[in-house]
Structures are given as structure tokens and as C-alpha cells.
mmCIF file of C-alpha atoms in Angstrom:
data_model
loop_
_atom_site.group_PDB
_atom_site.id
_atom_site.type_symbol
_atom_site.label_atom_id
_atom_site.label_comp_id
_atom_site.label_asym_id
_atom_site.label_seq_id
_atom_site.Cartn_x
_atom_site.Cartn_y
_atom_site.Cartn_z
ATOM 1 C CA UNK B 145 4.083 52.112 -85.949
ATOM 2 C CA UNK B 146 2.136 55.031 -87.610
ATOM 3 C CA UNK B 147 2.680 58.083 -86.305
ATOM 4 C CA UNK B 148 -0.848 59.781 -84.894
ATOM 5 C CA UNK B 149 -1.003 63.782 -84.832
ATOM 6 C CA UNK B 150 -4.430 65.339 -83.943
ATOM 7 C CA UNK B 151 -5.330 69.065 -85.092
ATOM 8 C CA UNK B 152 -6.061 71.454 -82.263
ATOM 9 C CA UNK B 153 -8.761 73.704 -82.325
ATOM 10 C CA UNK B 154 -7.682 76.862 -80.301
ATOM 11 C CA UNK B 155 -10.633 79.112 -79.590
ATOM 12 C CA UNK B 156 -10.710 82.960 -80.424
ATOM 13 C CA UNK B 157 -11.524 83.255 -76.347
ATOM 14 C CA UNK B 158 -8.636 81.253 -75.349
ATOM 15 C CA UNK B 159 -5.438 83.590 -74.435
ATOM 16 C CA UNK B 160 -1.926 82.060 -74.271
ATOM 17 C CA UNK B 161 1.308 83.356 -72.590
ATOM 18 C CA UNK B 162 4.638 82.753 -72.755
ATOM 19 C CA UNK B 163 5.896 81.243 -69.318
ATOM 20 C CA UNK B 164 9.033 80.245 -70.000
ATOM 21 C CA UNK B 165 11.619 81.092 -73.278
ATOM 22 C CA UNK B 166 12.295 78.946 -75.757
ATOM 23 C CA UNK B 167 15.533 76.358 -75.068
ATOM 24 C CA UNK B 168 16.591 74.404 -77.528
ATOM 25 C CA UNK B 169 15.246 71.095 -78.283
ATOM 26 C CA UNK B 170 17.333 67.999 -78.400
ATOM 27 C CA UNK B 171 17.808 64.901 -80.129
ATOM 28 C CA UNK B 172 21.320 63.636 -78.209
ATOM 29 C CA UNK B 173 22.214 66.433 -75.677
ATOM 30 C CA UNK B 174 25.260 64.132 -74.608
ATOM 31 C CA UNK B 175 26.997 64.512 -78.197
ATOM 32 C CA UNK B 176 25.680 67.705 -78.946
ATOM 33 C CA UNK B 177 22.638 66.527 -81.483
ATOM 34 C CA UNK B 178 20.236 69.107 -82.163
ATOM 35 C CA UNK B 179 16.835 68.133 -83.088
ATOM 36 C CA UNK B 180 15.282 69.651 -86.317
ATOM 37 C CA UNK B 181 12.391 69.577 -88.143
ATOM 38 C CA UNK B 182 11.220 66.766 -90.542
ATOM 39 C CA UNK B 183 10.711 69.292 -93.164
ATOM 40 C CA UNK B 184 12.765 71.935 -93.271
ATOM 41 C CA UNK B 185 15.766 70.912 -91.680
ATOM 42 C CA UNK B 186 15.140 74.384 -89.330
ATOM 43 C CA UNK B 187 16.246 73.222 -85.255
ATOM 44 C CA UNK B 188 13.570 72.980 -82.925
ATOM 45 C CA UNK B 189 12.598 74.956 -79.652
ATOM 46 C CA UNK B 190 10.380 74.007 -76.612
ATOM 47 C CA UNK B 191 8.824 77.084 -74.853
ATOM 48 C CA UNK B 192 6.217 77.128 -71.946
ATOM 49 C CA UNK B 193 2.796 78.304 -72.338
ATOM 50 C CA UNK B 194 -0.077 79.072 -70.072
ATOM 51 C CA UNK B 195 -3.292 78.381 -71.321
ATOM 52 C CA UNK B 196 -6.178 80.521 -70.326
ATOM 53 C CA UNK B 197 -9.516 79.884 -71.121
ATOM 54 C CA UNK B 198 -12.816 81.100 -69.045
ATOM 55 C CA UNK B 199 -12.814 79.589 -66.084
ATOM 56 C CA UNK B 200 -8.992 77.497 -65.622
ATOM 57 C CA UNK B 201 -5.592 78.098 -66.628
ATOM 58 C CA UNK B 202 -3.338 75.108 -67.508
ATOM 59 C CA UNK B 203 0.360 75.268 -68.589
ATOM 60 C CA UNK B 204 1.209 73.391 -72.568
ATOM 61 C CA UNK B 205 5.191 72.531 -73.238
ATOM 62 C CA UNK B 206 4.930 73.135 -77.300
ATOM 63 C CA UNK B 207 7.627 72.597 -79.465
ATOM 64 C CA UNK B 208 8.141 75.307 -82.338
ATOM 65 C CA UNK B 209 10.682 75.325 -85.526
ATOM 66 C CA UNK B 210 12.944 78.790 -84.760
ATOM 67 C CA UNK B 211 11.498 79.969 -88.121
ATOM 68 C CA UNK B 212 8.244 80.494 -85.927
ATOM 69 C CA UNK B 213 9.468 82.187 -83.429
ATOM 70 C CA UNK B 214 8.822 86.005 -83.795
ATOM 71 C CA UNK B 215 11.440 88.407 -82.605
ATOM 72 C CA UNK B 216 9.757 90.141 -79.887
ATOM 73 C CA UNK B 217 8.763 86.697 -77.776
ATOM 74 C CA UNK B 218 9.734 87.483 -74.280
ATOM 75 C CA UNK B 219 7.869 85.964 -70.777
ATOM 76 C CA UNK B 220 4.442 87.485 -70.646
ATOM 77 C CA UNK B 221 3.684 88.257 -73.838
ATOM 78 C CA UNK B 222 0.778 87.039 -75.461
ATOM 79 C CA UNK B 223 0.972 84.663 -78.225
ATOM 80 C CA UNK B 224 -1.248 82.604 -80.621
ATOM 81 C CA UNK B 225 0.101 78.903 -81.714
ATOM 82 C CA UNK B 226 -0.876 78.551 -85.471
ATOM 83 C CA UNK B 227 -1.155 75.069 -86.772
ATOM 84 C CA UNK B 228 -1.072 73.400 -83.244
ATOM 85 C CA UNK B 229 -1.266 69.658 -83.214
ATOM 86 C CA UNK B 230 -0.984 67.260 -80.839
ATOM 87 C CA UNK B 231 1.040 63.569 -80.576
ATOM 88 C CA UNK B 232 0.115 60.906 -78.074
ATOM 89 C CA UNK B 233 2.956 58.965 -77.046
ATOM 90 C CA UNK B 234 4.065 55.750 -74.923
ATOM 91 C CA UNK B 235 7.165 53.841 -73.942
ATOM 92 C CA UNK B 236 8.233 51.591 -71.426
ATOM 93 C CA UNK B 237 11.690 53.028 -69.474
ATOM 94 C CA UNK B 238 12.918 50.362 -66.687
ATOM 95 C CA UNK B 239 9.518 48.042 -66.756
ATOM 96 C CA UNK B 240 7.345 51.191 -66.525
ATOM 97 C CA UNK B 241 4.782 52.946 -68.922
ATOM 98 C CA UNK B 242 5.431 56.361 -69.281
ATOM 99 C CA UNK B 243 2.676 58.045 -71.796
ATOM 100 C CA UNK B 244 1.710 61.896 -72.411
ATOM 101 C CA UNK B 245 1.113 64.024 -75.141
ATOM 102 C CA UNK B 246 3.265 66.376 -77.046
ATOM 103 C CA UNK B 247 2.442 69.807 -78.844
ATOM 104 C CA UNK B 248 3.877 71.237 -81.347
ATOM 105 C CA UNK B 249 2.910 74.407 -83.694
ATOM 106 C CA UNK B 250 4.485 76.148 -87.046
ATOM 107 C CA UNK B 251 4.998 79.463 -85.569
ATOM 108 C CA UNK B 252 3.661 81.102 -82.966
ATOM 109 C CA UNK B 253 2.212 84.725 -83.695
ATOM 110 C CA UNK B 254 2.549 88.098 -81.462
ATOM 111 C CA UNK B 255 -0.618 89.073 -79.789
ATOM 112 C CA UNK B 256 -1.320 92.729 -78.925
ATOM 113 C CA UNK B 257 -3.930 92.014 -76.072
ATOM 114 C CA UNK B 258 -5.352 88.961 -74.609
ATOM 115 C CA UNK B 259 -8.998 88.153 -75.663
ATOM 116 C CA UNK B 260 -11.344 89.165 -73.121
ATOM 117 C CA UNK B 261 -13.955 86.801 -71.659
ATOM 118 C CA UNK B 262 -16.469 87.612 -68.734
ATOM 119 C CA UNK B 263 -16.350 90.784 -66.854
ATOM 120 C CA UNK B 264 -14.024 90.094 -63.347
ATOM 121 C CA UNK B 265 -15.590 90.135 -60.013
ATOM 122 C CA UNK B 266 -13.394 90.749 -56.884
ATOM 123 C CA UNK B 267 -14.347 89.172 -53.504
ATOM 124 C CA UNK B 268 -15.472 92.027 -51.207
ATOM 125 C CA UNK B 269 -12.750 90.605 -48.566
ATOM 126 C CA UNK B 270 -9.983 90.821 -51.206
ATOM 127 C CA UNK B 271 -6.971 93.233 -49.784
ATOM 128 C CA UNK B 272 -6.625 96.175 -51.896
#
């Protein structure tokens, strides 16, 4: 079966954070397997991102070669994924359909400050 991977667009206005550090990825945790890229051989990491874009937040698991990870990455800091693509998948575990989508980028780069969209309003009941 052909493997499908769809580009990502990922908009100037959208900021992304690092919620969780990158773990390794594996390919047989049980006998110790790391899982590498296709390419270059380099072993891969899965890191949590939140997404934020005008109005919503979401949170993307993306996996990254540890060539692309900058030194620096720590939880918090801004980030943008370059070459971010994403992989539908499906397969049936114990007579049930489990399907999602995966991410995965080349490297992720450091971002001084997040991308500002529409000025803030605070409700006048908010607690100071």
C-alpha cells in the first residue's frame, strides 16, 4: 500500500510551543529498537506542540529527526516546524479500527517571539 504524506501549510500568524520535550521514538521498545529516519539513518524524536492560531489552540504530537532539534528547545519556547507533513493512517488492533494522523517535520527552528494576531480584550469581571 502506497504510502500518502500531505504538505502542511503553516501560516506566518500561527505560533507553536513546545509542551512537552522530545522522548525518543521507537520502533521495538521491548528489545531496545530505536526508530530512525528513512533517509539519514539519524533516530527519531516525538515532542508535543501547542498550536495557536487566532481564535483556538490545539495540541500536534510531531515527530522530528534529532538533527532538527536545535539546542536551546526547552517547554515554552516558541518554535516553527519546517517541512511539516502529515500521514493518515489505519489499522485494525483486536477487531477494531483505530485511524489518526501523524506529523512529522525536518527540524524545527527557534522562534524569538510568537507572531501576534488581534489586540487582547479582558472581560471587565476578570480578577486582576
Amino acid at each position: 500500500m502506497a504510502r500518502i504524506v500531505i504538505p502542511v501549510a503553516v501560516p506566518k500568524s500561527t505560533n507553536h510551543m513546545v509542551g512537552m520535550p522530545p522522548v525518543p521514538k521507537w520502533k521495538d521498545q521491548e528489545n531496545g529498537i530505536r526508530a530512525v529516519d528513512r533517509d539519514s539513518g539519524a533516530p527519531l524524536f516525538t515532542l508535543t506542540l501547542f498550536v495557536m492560531g487566532e481564535e483556538r489552540a490545539e495540541t500536534m504530537k510531531v515527530t522530528v529527526p534529532q538533527t532538527g532539534l536545535p539546542n536551546g528547545l526547552h517547554i515554552g519556547r516558541f518554535v516553527r516546524p519546517v517541512g511539516l507533513v502529515a500521514t493518515p493512517w489505519a489499522r485494525i488492533f483486536n477487531d477494531q479500527l483505530q485511524d489518526g494522523v501523524a506529523y512529522r517535520c525536518e527540524s524545527l527552528t527557534l522562534v524569538e517571539s510568537p507572531a501576534l494576531g488581534q489586540n487582547v480584550t479582558v472581560p471587565q469581571d476578570a480578577a486582576a
